[in-house]
Short mmCIF file of C-alpha atoms in Angstrom, two decimals:
data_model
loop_
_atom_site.label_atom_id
_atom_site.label_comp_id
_atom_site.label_asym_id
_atom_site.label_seq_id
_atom_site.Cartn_x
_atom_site.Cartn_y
_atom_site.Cartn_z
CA UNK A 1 95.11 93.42 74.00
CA UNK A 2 91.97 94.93 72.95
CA UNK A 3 91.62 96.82 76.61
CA UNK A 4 94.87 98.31 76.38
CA UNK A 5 93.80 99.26 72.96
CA UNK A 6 90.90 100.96 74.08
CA UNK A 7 93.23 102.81 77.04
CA UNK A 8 95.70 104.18 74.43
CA UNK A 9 92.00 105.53 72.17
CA UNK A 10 91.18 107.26 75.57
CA UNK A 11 94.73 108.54 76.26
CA UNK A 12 95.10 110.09 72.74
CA UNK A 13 91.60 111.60 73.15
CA UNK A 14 92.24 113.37 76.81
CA UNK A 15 95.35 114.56 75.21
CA UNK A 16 93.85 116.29 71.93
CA UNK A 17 91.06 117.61 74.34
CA UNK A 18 93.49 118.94 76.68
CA UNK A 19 95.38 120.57 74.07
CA UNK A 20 91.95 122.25 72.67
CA UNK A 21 91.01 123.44 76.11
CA UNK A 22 94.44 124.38 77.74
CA UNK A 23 97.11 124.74 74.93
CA UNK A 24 95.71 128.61 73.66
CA UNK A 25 96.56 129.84 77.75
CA UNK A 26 99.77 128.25 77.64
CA UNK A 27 100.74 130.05 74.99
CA UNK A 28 100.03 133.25 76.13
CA UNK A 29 102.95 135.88 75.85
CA UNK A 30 104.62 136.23 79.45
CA UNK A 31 105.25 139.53 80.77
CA UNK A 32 108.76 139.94 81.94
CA UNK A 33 110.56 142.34 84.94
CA UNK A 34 112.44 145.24 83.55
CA UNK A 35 113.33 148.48 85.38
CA UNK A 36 111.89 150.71 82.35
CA UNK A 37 109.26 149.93 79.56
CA UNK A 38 108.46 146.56 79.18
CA UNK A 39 109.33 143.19 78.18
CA UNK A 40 107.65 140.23 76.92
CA UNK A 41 108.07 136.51 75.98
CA UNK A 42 106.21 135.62 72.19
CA UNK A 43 105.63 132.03 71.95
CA UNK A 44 105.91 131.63 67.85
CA UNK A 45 105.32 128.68 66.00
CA UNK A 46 108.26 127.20 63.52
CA UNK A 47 106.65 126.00 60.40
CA UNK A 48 107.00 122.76 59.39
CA UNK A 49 108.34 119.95 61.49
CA UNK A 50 108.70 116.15 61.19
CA UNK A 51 107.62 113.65 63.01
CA UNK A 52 109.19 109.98 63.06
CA UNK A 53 106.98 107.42 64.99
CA UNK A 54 107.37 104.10 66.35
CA UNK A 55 104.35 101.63 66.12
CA UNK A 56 103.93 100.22 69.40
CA UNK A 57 101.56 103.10 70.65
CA UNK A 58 99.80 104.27 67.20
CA UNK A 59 97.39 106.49 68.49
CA UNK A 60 99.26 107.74 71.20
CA UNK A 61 102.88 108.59 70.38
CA UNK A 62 101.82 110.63 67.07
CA UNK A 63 98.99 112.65 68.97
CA UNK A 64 101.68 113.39 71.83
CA UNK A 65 103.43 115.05 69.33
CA UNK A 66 101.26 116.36 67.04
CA UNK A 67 98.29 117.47 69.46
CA UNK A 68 100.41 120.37 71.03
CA UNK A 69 102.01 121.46 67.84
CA UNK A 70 98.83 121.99 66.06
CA UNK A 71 97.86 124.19 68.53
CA UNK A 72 101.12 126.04 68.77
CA UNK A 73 100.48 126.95 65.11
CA UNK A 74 103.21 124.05 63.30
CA UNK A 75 102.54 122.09 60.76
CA UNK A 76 103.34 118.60 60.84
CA UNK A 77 104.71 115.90 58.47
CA UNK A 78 104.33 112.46 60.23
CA UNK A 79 106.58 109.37 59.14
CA UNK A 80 105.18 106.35 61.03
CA UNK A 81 106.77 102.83 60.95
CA UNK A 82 106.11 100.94 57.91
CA UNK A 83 103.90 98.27 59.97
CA UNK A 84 101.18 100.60 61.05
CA UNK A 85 100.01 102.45 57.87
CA UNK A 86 96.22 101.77 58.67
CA UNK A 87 96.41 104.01 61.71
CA UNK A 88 98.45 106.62 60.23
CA UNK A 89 95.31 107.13 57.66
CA UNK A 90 92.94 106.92 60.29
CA UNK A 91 94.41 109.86 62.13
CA UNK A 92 95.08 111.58 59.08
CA UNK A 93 91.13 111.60 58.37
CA UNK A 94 90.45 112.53 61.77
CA UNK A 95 92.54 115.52 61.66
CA UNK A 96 90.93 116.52 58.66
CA UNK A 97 87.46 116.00 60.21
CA UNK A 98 88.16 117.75 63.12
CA UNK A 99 88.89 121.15 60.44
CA UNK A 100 93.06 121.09 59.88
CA UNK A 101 93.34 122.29 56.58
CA UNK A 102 95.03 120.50 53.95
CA UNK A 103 98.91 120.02 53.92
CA UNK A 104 98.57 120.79 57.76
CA UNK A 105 98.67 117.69 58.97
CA UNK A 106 100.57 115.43 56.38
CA UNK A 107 101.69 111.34 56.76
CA UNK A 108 104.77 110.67 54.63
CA UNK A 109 104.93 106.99 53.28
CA UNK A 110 108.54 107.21 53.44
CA UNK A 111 111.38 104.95 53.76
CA UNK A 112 113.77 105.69 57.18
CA UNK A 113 116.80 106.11 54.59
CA UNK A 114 114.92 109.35 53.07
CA UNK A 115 114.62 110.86 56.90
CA UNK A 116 117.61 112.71 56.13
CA UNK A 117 116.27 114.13 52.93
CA UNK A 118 113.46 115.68 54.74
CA UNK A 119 115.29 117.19 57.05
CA UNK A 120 117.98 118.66 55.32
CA UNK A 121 115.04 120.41 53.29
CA UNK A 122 115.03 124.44 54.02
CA UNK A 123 111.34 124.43 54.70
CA UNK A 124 111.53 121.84 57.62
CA UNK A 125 112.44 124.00 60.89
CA UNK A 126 112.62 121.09 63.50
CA UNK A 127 112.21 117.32 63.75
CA UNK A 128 111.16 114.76 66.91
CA UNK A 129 111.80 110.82 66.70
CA UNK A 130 110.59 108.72 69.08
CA UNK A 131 112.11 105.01 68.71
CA UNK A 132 115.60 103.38 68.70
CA UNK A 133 118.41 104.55 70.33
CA UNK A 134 120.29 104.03 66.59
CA UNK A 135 117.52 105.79 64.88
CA UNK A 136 117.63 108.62 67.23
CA UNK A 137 121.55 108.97 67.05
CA UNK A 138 120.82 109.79 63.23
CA UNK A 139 118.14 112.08 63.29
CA UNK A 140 120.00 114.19 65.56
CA UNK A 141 123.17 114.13 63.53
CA UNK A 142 121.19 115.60 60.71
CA UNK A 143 119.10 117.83 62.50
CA UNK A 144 122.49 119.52 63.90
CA UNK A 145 124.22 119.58 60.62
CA UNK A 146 121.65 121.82 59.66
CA UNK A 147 121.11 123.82 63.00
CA UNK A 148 117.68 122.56 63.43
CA UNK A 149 115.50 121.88 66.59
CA UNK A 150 115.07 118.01 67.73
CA UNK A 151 113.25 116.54 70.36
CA UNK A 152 114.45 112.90 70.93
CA UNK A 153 112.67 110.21 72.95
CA UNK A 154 114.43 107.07 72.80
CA UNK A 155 114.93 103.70 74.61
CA UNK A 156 114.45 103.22 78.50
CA UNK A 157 115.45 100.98 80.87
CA UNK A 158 113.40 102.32 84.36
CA UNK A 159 114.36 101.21 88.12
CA UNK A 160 111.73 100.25 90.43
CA UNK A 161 112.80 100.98 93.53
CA UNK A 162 110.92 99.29 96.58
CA UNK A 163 111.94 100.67 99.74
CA UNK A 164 109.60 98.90 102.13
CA UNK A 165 107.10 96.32 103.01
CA UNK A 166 103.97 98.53 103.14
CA UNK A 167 100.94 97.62 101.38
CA UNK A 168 103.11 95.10 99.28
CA UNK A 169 100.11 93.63 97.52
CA UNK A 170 99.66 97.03 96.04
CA UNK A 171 103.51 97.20 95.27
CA UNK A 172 103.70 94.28 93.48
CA UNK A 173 100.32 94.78 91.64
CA UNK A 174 102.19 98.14 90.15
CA UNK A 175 105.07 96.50 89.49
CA UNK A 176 103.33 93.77 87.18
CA UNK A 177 101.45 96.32 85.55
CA UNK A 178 104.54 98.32 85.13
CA UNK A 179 106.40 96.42 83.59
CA UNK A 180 103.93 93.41 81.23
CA UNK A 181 101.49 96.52 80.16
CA UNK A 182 101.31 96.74 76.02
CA UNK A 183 103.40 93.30 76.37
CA UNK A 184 106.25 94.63 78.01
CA UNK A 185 106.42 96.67 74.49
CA UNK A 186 107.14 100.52 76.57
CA UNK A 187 109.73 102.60 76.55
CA UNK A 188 108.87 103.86 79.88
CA UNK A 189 108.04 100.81 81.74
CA UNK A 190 109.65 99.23 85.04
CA UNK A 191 112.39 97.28 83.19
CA UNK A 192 114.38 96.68 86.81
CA UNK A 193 112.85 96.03 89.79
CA UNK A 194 114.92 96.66 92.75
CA UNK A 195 114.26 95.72 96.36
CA UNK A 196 115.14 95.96 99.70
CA UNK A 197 116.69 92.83 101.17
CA UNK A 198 114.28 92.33 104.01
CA UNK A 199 111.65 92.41 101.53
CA UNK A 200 112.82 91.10 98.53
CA UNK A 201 111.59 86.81 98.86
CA UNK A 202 108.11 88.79 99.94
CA UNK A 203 108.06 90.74 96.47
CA UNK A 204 109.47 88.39 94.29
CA UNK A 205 106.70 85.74 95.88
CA UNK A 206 104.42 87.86 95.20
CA UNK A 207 104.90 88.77 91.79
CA UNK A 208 105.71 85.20 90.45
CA UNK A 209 102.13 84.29 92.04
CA UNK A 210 100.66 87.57 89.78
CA UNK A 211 102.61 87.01 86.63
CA UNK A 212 101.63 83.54 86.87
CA UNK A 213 97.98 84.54 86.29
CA UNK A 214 98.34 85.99 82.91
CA UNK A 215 96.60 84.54 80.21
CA UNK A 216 98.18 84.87 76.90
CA UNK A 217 95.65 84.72 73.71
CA UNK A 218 94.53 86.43 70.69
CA UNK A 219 94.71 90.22 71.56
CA UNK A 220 90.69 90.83 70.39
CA UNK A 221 89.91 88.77 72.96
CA UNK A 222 89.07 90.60 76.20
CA UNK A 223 89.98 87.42 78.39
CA UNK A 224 93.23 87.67 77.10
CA UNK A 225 96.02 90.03 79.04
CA UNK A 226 99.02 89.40 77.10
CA UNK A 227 99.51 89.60 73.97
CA UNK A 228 102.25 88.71 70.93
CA UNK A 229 105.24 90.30 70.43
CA UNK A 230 105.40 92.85 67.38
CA UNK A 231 107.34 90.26 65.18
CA UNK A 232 109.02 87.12 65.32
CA UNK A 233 112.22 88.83 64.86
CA UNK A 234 111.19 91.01 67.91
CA UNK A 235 110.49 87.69 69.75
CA UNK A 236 113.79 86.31 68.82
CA UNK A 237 115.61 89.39 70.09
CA UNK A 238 114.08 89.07 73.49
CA UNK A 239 114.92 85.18 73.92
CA UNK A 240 118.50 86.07 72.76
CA UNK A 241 118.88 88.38 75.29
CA UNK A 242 117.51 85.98 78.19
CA UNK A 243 119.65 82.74 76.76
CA UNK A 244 122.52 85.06 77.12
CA UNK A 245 121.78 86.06 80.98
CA UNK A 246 120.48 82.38 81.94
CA UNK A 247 124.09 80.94 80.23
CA UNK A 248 126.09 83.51 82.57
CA UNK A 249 123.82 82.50 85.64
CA UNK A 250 121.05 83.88 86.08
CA UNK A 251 118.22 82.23 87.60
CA UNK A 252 114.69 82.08 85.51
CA UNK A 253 111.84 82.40 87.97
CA UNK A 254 109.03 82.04 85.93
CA UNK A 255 108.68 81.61 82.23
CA UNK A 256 111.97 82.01 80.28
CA UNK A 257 110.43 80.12 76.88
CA UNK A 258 108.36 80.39 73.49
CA UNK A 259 104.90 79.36 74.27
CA UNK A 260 102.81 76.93 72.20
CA UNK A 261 100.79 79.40 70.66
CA UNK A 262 100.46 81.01 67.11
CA UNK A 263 102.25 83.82 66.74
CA UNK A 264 105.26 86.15 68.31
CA UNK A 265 104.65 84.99 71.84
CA UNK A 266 107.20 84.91 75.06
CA UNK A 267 105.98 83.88 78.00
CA UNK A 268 105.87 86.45 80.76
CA UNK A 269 109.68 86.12 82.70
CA UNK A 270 111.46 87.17 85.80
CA UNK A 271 114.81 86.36 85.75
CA UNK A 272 117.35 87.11 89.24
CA UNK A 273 120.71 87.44 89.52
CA UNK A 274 121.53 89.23 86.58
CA UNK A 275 125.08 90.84 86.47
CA UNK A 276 127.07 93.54 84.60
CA UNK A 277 128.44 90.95 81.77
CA UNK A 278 125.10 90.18 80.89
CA UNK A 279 123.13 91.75 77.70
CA UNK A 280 119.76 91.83 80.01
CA UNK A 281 121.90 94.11 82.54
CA UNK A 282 122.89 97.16 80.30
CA UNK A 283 120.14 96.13 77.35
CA UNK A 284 116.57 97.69 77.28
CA UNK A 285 114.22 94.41 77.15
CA UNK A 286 111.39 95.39 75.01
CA UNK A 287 109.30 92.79 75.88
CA UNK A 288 107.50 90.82 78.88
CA UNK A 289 110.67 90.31 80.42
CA UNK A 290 111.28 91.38 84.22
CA UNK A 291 114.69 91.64 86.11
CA UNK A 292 114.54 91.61 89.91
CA UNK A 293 117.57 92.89 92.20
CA UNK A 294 118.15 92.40 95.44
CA UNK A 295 120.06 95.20 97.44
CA UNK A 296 121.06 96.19 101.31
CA UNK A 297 120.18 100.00 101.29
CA UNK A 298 118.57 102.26 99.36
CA UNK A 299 122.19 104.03 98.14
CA UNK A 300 122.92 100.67 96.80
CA UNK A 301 119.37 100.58 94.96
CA UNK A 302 120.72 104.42 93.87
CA UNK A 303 123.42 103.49 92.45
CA UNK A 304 122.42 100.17 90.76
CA UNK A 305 119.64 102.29 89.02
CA UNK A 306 121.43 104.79 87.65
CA UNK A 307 124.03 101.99 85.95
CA UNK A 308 121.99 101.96 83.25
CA UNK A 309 123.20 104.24 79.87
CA UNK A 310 119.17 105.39 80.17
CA UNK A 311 117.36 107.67 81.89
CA UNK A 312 113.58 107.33 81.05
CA UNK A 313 111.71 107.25 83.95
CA UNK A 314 111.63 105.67 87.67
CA UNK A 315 109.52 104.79 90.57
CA UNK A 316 110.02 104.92 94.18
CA UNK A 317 108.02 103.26 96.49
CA UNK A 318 107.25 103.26 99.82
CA UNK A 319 105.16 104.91 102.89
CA UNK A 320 107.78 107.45 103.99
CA UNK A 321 107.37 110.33 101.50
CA UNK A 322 110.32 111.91 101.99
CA UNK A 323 112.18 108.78 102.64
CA UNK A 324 110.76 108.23 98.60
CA UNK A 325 111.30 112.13 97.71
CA UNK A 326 114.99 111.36 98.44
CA UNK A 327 115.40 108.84 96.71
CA UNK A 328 113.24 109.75 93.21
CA UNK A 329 115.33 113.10 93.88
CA UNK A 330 119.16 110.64 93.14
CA UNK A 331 118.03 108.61 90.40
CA UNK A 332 118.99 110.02 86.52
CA UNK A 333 115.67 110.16 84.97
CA UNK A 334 113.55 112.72 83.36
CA UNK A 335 110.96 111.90 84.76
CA UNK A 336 110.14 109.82 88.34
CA UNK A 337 106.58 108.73 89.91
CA UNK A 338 106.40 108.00 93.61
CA UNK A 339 104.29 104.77 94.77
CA UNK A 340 102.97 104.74 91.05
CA UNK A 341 104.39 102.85 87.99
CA UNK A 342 105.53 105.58 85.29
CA UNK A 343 102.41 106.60 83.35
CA UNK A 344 101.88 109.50 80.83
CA UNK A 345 99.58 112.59 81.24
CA UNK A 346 98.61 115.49 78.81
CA UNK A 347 99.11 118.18 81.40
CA UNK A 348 102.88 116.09 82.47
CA UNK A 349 106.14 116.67 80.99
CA UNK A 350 107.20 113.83 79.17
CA UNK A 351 110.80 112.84 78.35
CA UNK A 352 114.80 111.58 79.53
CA UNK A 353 117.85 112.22 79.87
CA UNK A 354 121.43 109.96 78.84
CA UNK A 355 120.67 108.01 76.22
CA UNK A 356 116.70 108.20 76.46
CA UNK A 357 117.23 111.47 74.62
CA UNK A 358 116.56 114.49 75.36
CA UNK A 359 113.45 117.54 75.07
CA UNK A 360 109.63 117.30 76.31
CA UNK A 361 106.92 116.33 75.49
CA UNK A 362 103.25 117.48 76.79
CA UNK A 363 103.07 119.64 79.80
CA UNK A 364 103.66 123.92 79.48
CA UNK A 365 107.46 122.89 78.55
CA UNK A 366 106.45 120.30 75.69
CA UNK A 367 104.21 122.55 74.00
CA UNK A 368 107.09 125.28 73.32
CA UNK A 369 109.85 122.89 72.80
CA UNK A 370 109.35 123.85 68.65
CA UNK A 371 108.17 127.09 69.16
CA UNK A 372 110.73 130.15 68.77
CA UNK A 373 110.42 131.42 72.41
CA UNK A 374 110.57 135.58 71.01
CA UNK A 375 111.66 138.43 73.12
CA UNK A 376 109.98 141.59 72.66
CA UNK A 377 111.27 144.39 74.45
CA UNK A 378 109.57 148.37 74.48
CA UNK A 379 111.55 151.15 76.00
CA UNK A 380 110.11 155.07 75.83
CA UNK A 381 110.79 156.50 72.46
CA UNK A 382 112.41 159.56 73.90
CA UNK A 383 114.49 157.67 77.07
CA UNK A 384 117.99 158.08 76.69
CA UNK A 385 120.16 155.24 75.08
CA UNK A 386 123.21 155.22 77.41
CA UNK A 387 120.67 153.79 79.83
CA UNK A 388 119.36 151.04 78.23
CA UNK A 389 123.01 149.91 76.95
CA UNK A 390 123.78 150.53 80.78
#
């Protein structure tokens, strides 16, 4: 939709301005303790990395990566998915605008079977994929054939953990943004929503009644809040995987069908009573597709979140912080928001763990994930050696 559209420009633009304002003190060497002399950390940049980018953020995912590596001193080669070239030339240009010399900011109209090419190439020091689980399983297999840096950020499949009642209106507002924002197209989105008992008819109420007020439309249209899928194919995907839990038994709320409408559309979906032999149980559903589980105690909500083969991101709601702390501290995730849907920042750490990848993004540990982290250590010219062997 053209709002969300206009979120991602801002996003990408508080990230590149962060990056101009912040990145040069994060990068400042770091003194370290040492009984004699001294000792410091370097922060060095690489040389030339590539970039492999998805399409459903084009603004966004490419100035993640790029933003803080420019600054570091890298130079970048970006491969973006073959259905966004448009916006890979526009941020070429604006690169170049904004004063990056030639070749230091470079898109490569590539095909994904030449990735390896490029990376077995001397001259490129590190590489960083975000997309498909597949796609990042490759890229990784070359990049440690050749004892090079990667930085993976793959699929996600995020729990939504609702621990109580309070404010619920709120709860379930963040919920339906969490998990229909970009048409349910995010890695890091609230794939699994997973409640309380006492509260669960409450939530699940409450969110059918919200979902059901989506209006789906042409995505230039600011009445519109959802959107088309990225492709038919994508669109077939996501009713495969929702046939395949509603023929095992589980129960379609809302939606659960192809709208009338021109083009890759789905209609917004909560399905219950999902179960382990089901595809939409251990899948990532990269669309507007919701599953809702209903659980005694907040260990069972642990351990039903962290079933999943990702670990993305999480949220934990509820009024008791450390009640939530607890919680968000259990689940296997890289990264976990408390009474917030998972969002992105420029000055936040971005990234998983399992089979969401691995590495950072953004934050003071993103911005030296491709830089070679050098130790520089002076002793006295005329102290003994012994000692500093001892």
């Amino acid at each position: 939709m053209i709002d969300s559209s206009l979120a991602e420009v801002d996003l990408a633009s508080d990230i590149l301005t962060y990056y101009g304002e912040h990145g040069p003190e994060l990068l400042e060497e770091r003194s370290l303790p040492v009984p004699d002399g001294t000792a410091a950390l370097v922060h060095e940049p690489l040389g030339v990395l590539l970039g492999v980018m998805p399409w459903h953020f084009p603004l966004y995912q490419v100035v993640r990566f790029a933003g803080p590596n420019l600054v570091l001193g890298n130079t970048i080669l970006l491969k973006r998915a073959s259905s966004c070239p448009q916006s890979a030339l526009a941020l070429e240009q604006l690169f170049t605008d904004a004063g990056v010399p030639p070749g230091v900011y470079t898109n490569l109209f590539v095909r994904g079977r030449d990735v390896g090419k490029i990376i077995d190439d001397s001259r490129v020091q590190g590489a960083s994929l975000t997309g498909s689980e597949r796609a990042g399983v490759s890229l990784g297999e070359i990049a440690g054939r050749n004892v090079k840096k990667s930085v993976l950020e793959l699929g996600g499949s995020d729990p939504f953990v609702v621990l109580d009642g309070h404010n619920l209106e709120r709860t379930v507002y963040a919920a339906f943004l969490g998990r229909m924002g970009n048409t349910g197209q995010c890695c890091v989105a609230a794939k699994r929503l997973i409640v309380l008992a006492d509260i669960y008819d409450d939530f699940v109420t409450g969110l059918c009644d919200q979902t059901s007020e989506v209006r789906e439309g042409d995505p230039f249209d600011p009445a519109t809040t959802l959107g088309p899928l990225s492709s038919e194919a994508a669109a077939d995907l996501l009713m495969e995987q929702v046939r395949d839990a509603v023929d095992k038994g589980a129960t379609v709320v809302l939606g659960g069908v192809r709208p009338d409408l021109p083009g890759a559309f789905v209609e917004p979906t909560l399905l219950t009573d999902v179960t382990p032999e089901m595809r939409a149980y251990r899948e990532e559903l990269f669309g507007p597709i919701a599953t809702v589980y209903r659980v005694a105690d907040q260990d069972e909500a642990v351990a039903l979140a962290n079933t999943s083969p990702y670990g993305l991101g999480g949220a934990v709601f509820s009024a008791d912080p450390q009640r939530a702390r607890g919680v968000a501290d259990r689940l296997e995730a890289g990264m976990v928001w408390i009474n917030h849907p998972t969002a992105s920042r420029p000055e936040l750490p971005f990234g998983g763990v399992k089979r969401s990848g691995y590495g950072r993004e953004l934050g003071d540990v993103g911005i030296v994930e491709f830089a070679n982290r050098k130790l520089v250590r002076y002793v006295d010219a005329d102290a003994p050696i012994e000692d500093v062997l001892g």
